[in-house]
PDB file of C-alpha atoms in Angstrom:
ATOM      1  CA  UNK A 249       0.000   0.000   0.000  1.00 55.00           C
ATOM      2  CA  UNK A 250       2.769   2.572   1.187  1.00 55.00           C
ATOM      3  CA  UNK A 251       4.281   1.783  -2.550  1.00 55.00           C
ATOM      4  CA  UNK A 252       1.808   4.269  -4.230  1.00 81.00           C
ATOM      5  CA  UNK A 253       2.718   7.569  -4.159  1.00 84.00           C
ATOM      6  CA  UNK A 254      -0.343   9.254  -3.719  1.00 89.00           C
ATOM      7  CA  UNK A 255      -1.310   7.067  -0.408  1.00 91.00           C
ATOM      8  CA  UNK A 256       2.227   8.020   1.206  1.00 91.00           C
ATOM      9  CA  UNK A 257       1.467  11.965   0.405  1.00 92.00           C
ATOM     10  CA  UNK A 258      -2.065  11.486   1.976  1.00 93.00           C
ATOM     11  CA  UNK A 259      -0.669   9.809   5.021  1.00 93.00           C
ATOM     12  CA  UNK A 260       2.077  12.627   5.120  1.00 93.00           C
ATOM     13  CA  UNK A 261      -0.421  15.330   4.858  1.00 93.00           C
ATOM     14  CA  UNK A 262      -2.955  14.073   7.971  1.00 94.00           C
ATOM     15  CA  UNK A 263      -0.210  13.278   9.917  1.00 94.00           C
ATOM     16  CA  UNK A 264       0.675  16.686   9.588  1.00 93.00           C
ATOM     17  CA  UNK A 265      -2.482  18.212   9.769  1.00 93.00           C
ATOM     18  CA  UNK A 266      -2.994  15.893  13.344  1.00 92.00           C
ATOM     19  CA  UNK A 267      -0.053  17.954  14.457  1.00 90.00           C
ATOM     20  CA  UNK A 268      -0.936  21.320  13.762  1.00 91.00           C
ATOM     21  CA  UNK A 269      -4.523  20.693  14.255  1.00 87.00           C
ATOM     22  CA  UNK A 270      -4.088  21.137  18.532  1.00 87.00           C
ATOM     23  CA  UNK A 271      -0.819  23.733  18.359  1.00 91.00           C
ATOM     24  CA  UNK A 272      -2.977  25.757  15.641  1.00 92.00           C
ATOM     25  CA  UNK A 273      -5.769  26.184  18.332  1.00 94.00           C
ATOM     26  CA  UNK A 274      -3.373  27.657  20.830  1.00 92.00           C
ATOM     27  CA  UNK A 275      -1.668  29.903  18.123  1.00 89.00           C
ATOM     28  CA  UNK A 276      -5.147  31.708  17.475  1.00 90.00           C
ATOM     29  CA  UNK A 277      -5.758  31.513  21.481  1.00 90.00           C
ATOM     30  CA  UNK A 278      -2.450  33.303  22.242  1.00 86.00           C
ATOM     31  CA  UNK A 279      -2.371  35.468  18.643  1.00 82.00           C
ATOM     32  CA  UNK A 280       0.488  33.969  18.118  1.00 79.00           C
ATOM     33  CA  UNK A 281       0.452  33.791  14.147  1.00 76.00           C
ATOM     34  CA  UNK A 282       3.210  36.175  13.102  1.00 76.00           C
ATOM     35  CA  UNK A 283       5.355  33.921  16.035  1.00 77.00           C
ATOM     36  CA  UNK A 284       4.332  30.591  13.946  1.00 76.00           C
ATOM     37  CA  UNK A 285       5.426  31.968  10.654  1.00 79.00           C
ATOM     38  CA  UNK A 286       8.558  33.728  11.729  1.00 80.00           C
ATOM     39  CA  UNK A 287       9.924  30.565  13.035  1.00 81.00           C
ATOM     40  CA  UNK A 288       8.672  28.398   9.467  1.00 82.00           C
ATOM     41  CA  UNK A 289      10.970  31.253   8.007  1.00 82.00           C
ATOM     42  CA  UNK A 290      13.882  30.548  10.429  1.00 82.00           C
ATOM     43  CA  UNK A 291      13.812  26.803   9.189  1.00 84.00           C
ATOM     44  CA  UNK A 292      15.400  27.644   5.766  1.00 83.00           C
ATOM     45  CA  UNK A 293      18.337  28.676   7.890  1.00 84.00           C
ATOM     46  CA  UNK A 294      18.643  25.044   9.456  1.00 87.00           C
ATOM     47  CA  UNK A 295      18.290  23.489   5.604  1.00 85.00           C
ATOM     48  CA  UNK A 296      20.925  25.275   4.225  1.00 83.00           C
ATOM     49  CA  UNK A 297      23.092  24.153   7.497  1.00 84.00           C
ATOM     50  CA  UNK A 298      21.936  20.672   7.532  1.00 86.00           C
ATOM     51  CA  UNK A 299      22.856  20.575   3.858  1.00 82.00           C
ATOM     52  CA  UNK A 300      26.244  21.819   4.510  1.00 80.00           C
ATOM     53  CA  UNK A 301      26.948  19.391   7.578  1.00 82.00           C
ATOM     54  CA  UNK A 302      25.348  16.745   5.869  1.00 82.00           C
ATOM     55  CA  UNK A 303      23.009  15.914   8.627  1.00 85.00           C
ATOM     56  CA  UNK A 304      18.953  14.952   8.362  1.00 83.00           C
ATOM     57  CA  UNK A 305      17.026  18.537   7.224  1.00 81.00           C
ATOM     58  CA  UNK A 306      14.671  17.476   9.944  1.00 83.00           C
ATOM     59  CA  UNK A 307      16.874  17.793  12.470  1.00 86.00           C
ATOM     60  CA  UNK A 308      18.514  20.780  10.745  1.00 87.00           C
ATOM     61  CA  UNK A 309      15.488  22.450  10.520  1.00 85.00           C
ATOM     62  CA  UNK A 310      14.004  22.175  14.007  1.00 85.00           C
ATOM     63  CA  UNK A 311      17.278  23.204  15.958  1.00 87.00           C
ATOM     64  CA  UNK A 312      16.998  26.505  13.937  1.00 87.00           C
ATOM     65  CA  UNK A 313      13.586  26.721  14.501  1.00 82.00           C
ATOM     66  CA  UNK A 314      13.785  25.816  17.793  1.00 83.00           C
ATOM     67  CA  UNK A 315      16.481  28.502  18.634  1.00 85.00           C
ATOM     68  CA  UNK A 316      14.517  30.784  16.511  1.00 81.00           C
ATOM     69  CA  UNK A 317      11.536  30.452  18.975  1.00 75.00           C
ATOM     70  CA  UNK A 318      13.861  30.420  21.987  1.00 79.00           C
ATOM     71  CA  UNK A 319      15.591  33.927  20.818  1.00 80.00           C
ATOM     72  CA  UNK A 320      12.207  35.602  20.376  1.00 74.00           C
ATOM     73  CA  UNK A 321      10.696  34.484  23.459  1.00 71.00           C
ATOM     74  CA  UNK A 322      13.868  35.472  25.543  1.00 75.00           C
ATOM     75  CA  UNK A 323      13.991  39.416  23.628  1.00 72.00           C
ATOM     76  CA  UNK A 324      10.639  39.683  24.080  1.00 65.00           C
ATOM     77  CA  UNK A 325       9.879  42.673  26.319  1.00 60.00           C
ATOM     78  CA  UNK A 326      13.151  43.457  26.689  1.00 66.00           C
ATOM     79  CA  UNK A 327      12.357  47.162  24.602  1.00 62.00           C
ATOM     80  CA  UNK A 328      11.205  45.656  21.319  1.00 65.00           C
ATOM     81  CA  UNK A 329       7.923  45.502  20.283  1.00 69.00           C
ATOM     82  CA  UNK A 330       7.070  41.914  19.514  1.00 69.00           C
ATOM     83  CA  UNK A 331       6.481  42.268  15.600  1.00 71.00           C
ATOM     84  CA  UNK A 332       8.758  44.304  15.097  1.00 78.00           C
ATOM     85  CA  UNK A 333      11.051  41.776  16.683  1.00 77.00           C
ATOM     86  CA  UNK A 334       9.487  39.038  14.669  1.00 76.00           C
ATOM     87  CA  UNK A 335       9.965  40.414  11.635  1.00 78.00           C
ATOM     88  CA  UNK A 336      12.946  41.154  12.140  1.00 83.00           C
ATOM     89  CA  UNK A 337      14.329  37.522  12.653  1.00 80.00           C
ATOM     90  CA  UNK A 338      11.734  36.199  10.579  1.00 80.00           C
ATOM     91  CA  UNK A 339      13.215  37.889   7.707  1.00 82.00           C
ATOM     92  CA  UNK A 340      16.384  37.789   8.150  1.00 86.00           C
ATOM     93  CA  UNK A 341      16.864  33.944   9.147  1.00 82.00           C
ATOM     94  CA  UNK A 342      14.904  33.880   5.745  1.00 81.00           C
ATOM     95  CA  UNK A 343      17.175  35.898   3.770  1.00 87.00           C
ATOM     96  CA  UNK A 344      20.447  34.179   5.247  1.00 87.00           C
ATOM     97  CA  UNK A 345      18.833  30.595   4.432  1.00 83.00           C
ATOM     98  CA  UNK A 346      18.436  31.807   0.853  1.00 81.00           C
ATOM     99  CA  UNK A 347      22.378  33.195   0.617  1.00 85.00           C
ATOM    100  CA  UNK A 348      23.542  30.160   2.258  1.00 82.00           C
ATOM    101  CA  UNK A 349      22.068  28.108   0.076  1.00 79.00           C
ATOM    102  CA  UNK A 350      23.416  29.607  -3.087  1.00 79.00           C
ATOM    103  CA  UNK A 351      26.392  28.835  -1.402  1.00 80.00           C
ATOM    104  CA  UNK A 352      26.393  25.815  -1.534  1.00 76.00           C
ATOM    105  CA  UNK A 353      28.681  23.967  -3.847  1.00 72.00           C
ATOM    106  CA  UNK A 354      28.093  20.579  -5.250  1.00 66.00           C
ATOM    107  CA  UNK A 355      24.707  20.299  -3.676  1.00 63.00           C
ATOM    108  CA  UNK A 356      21.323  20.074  -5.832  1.00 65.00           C
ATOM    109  CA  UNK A 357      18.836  21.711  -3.710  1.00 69.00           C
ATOM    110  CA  UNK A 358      15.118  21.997  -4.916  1.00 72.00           C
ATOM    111  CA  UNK A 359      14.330  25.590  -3.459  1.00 74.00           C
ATOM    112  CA  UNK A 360      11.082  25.472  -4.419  1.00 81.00           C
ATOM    113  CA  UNK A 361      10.188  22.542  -3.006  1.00 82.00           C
ATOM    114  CA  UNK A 362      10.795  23.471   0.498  1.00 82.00           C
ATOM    115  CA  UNK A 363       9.203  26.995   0.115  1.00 82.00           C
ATOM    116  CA  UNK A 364       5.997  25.401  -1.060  1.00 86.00           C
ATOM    117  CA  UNK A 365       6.585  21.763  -0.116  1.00 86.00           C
ATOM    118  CA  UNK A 366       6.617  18.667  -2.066  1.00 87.00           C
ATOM    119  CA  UNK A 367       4.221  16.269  -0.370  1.00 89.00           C
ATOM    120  CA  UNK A 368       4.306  13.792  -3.636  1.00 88.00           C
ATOM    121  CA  UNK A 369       7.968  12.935  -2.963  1.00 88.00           C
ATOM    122  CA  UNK A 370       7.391  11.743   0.570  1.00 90.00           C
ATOM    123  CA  UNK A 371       9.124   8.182   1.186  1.00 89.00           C
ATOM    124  CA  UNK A 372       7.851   6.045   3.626  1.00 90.00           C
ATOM    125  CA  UNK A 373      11.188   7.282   6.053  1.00 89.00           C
ATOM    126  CA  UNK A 374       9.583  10.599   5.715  1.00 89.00           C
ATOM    127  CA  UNK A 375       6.025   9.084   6.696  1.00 91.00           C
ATOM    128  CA  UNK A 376       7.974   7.984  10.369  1.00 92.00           C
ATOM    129  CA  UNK A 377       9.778  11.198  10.927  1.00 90.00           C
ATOM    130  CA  UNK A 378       5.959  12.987  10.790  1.00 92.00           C
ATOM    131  CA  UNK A 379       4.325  10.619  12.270  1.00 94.00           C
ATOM    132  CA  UNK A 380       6.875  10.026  14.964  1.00 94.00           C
ATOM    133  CA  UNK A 381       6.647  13.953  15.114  1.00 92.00           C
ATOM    134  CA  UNK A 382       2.919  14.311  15.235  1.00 93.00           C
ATOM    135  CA  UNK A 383       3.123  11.824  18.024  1.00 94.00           C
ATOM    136  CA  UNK A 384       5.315  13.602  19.929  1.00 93.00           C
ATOM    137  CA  UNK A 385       3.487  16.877  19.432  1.00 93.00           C
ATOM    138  CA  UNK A 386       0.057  15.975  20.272  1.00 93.00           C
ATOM    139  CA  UNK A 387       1.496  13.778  23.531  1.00 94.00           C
ATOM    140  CA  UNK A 388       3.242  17.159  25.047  1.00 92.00           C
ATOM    141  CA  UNK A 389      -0.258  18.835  23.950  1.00 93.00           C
ATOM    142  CA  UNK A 390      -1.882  16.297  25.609  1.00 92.00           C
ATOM    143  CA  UNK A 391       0.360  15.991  28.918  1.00 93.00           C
ATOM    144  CA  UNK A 392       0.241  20.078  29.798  1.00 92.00           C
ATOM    145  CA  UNK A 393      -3.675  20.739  28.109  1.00 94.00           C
ATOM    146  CA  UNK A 394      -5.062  21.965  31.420  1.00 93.00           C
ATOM    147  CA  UNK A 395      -1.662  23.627  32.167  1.00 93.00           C
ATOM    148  CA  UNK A 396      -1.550  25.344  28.646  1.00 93.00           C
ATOM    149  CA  UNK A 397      -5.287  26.190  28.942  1.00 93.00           C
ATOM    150  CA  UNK A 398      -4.708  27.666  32.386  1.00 93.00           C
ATOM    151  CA  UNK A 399      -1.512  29.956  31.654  1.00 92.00           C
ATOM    152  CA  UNK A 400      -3.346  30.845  28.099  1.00 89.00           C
ATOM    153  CA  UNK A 401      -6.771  31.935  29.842  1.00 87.00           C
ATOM    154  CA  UNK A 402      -4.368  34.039  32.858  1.00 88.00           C
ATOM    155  CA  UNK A 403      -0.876  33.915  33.678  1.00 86.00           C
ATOM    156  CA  UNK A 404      -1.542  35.409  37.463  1.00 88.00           C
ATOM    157  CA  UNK A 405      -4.506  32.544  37.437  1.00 87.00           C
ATOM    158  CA  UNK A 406      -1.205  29.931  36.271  1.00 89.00           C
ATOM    159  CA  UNK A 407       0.915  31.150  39.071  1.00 89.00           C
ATOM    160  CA  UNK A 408      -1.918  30.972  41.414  1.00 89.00           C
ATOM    161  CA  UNK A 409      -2.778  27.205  40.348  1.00 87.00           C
ATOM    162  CA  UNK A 410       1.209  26.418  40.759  1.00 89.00           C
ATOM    163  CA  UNK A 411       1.832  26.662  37.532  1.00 90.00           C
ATOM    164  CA  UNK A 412       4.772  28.554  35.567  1.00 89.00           C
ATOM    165  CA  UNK A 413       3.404  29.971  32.245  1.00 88.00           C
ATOM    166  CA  UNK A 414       7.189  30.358  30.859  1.00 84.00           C
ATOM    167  CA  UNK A 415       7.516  26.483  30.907  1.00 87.00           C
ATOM    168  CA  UNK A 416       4.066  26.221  29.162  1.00 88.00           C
ATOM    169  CA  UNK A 417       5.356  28.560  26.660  1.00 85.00           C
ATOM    170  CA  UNK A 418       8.713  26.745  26.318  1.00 84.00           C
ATOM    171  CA  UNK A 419       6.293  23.506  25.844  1.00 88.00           C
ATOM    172  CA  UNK A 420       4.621  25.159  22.789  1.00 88.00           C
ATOM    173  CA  UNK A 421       7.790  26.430  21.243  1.00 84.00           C
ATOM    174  CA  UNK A 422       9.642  22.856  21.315  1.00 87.00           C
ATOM    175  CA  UNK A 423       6.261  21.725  20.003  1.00 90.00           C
ATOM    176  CA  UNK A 424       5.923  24.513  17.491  1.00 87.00           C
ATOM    177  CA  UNK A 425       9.784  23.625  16.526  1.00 86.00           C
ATOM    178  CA  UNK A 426       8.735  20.229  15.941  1.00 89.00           C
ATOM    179  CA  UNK A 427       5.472  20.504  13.993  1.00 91.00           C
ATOM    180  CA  UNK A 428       7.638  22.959  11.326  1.00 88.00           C
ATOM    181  CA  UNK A 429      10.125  20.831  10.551  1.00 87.00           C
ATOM    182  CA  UNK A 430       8.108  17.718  10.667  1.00 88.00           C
ATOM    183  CA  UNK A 431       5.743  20.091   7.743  1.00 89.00           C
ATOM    184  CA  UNK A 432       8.567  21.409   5.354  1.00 87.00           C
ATOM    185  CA  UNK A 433       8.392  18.620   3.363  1.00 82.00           C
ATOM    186  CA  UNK A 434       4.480  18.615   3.077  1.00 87.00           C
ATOM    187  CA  UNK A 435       3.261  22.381   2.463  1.00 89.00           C
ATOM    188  CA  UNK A 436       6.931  24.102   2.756  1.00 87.00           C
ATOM    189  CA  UNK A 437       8.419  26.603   4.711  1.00 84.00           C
ATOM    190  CA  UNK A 438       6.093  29.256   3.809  1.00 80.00           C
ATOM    191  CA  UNK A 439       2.837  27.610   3.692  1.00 87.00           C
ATOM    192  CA  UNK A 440       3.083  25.953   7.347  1.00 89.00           C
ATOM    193  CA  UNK A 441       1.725  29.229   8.828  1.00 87.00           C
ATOM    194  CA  UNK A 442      -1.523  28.546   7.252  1.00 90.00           C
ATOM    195  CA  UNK A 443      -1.705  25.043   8.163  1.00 91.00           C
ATOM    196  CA  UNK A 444      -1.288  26.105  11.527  1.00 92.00           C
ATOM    197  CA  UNK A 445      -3.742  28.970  11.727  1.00 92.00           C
ATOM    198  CA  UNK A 446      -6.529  28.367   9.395  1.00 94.00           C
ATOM    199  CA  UNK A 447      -7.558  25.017  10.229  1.00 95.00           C
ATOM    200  CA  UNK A 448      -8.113  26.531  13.981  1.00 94.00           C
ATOM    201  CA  UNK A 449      -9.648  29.423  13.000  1.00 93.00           C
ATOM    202  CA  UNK A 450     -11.891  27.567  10.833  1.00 93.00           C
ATOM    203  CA  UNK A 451     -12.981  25.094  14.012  1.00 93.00           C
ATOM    204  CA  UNK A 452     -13.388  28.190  16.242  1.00 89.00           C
ATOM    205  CA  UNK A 453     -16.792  29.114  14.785  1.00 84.00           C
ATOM    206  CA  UNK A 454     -18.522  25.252  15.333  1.00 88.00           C
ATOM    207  CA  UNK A 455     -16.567  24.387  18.751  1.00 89.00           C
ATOM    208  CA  UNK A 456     -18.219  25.114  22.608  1.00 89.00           C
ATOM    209  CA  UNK A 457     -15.253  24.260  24.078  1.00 93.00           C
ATOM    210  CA  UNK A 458     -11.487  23.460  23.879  1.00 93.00           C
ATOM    211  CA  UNK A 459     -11.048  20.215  23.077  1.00 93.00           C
ATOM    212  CA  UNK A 460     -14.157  20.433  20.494  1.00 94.00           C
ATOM    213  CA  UNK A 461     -12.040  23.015  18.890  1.00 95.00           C
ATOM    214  CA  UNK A 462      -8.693  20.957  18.260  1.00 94.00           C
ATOM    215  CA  UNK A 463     -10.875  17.726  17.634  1.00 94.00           C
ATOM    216  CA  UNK A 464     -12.377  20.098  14.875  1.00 95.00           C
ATOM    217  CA  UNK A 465      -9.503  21.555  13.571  1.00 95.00           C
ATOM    218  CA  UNK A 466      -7.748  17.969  13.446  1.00 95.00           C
ATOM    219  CA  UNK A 467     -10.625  17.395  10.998  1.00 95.00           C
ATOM    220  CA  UNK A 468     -10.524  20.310   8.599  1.00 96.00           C
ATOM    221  CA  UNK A 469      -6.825  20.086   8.519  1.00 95.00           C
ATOM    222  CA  UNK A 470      -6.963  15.800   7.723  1.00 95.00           C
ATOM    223  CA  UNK A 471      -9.965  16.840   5.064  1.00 96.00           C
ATOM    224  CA  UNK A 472      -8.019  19.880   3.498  1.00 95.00           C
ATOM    225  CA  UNK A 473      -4.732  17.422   2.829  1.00 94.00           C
ATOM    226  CA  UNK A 474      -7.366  14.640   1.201  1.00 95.00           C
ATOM    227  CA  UNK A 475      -8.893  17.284  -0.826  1.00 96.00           C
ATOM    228  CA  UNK A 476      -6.214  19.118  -2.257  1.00 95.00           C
ATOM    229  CA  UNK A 477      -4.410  16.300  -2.818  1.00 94.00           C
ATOM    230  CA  UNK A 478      -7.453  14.995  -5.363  1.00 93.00           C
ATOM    231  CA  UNK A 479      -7.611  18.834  -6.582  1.00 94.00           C
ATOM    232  CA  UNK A 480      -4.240  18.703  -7.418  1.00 93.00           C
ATOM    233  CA  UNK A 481      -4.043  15.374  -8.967  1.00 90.00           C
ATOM    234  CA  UNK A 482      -6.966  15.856 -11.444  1.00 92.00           C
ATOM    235  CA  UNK A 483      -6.559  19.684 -12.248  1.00 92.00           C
ATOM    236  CA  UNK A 484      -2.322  19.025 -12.598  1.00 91.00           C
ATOM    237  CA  UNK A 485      -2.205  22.004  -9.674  1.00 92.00           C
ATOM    238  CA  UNK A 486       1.084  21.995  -6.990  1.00 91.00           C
ATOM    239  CA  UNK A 487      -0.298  19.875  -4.289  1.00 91.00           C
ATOM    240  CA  UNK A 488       1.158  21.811  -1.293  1.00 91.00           C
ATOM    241  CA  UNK A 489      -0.591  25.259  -1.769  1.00 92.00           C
ATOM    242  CA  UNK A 490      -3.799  23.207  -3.260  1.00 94.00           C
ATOM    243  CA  UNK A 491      -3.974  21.911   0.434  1.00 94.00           C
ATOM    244  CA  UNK A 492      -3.565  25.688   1.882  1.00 93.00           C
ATOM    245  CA  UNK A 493      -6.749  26.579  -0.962  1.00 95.00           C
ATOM    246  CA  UNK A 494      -9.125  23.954   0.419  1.00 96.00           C
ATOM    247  CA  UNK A 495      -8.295  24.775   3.853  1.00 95.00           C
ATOM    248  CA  UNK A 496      -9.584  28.317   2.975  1.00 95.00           C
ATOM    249  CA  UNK A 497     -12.300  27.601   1.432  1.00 96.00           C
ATOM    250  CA  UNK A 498     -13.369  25.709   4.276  1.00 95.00           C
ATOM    251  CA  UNK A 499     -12.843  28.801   6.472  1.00 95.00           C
ATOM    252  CA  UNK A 500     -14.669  30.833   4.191  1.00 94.00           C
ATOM    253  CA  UNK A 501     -17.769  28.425   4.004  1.00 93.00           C
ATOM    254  CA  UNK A 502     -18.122  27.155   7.830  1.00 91.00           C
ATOM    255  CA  UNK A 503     -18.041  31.597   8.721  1.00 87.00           C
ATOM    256  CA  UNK A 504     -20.172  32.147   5.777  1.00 88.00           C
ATOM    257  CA  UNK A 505     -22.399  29.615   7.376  1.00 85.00           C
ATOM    258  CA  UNK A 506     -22.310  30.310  10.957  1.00 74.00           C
ATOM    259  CA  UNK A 507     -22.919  34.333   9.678  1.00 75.00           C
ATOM    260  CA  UNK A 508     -25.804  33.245   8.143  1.00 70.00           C
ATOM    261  CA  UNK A 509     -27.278  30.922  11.243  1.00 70.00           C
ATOM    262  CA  UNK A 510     -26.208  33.570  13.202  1.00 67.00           C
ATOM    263  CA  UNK A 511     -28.190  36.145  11.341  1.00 66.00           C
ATOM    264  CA  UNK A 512     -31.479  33.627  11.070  1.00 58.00           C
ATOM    265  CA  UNK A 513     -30.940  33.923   6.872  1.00 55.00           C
TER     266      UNK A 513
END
């Protein structure tokens, strides 16, 4: 079964989609967007190094990310305004990645590929390196969710409880590390934003509580890979951003429709 490629890049793209699906909800919870996308553009950076080490891109790609996440967090409030800090690194870990690259001698790199992804090459080690990685995702989602509710809600509520929000928050950067480099290979570097956030955003409108939300988001992000996977397939499209387009159409149609329940139309 894993021999067709079509069933491996369908497989890649829920696994992915499982991922994001619960980090996504607490990215639109905490407005942390701009934070999801600066640290997808940091992960060029760790390609371009990985390439030149000759070590996995995964692993090349998270560390950056990772540190990425870690360096923002740590300057943050420190007299920067936190977009302006963002895009700052964001764009310049972006801009270094593409130098470095061009640097490299001897090495074919398909750029393209991981700016938009190339979900139709996925082997079947690929398949265990995001699966393993949605695992591990969703189980440190899973292990802190009242924690990560708690200091997301109120911070002085978190340190009331016993809790210490900056460990949450290191808890969703190593897991926001993890779902971007496990997701290079399926939407790209600078589509993984949107996997992240409009999935979510999409579930916000239907869900009454939390876990409804991720449980719905999960869905919309497993039936946007399915879809645009077909779409791209039968209309010749690239598959990555096709998956990004049916995600947004679902957005647009589930707030279209909760407009018009909303309004009694």
């Amino acid at each position: 079964m894993l021999d067709d490629f079509m069933t491996r890049a369908t497989l890649a793209g829920v696994g992915v989609a499982f991922a994001a699906a619960p980090l996504g909800c607490f990215v639109v919870w905490r407005r942390m967007a701009y934070f999801g996308d600066a640290t997808a553009h940091a992960a060029i950076l760790g390609i371009a190094l990985s390439l030149a080490l000759q070590i996995s891109v995964f692993a090349g790609a998270m560390v950056v990310a990772l540190i990425m996440a870690l360096m923002v967090t740590h300057l943050a409030g420190r007299g920067y305004a936190i977009d302006t800090l963002l895009g700052v690194l964001a764009h310049s870990a972006l801009a270094f990645g593409l130098v470095a690259v061009s640097f490299l001698s001897g090495v074919r790199i398909d750029l393209m590929a991981y700016l938009f992804g190339d979900i139709l090459a996925v082997s079947r080690l690929d398949l265990m390196v995001i699966w393993g990685g949605a695992a591990l995702v969703v189980g440190l989602i899973l292990w802190r969710w009242s924690a990560l509710l708690t200091s997301t809600l109120n911070e002085e509520l978190a340190y009331a409880s016993g809790l210490n929000p900056k460990r949450e928050q290191l808890i969703l950067t190593i897991s926001l590390a993890i779902t971007v480099a496990v997701a290079i290979k399926v939407v790209g570097v600078l589509l993984i934003a949107a996997m992240l956030i409009i999935p979510a955003a999409a579930a916000r409108g239907l869900a009454r509580t939390p876990e409804a939300m991720a449980g719905i988001a999960a869905a919309i992000g497993a039936i946007s890979a399915v879809a645009g996977l077909q779409g791209a397939y039968v209309f010749d499209t690239p598959a990555g951003p096709s998956i990004v387009c049916v995600a947004a159409i679902l957005f647009a149609c589930l707030n279209l429709w909760g407009w018009r329940s909303r309004s009694g139309v």
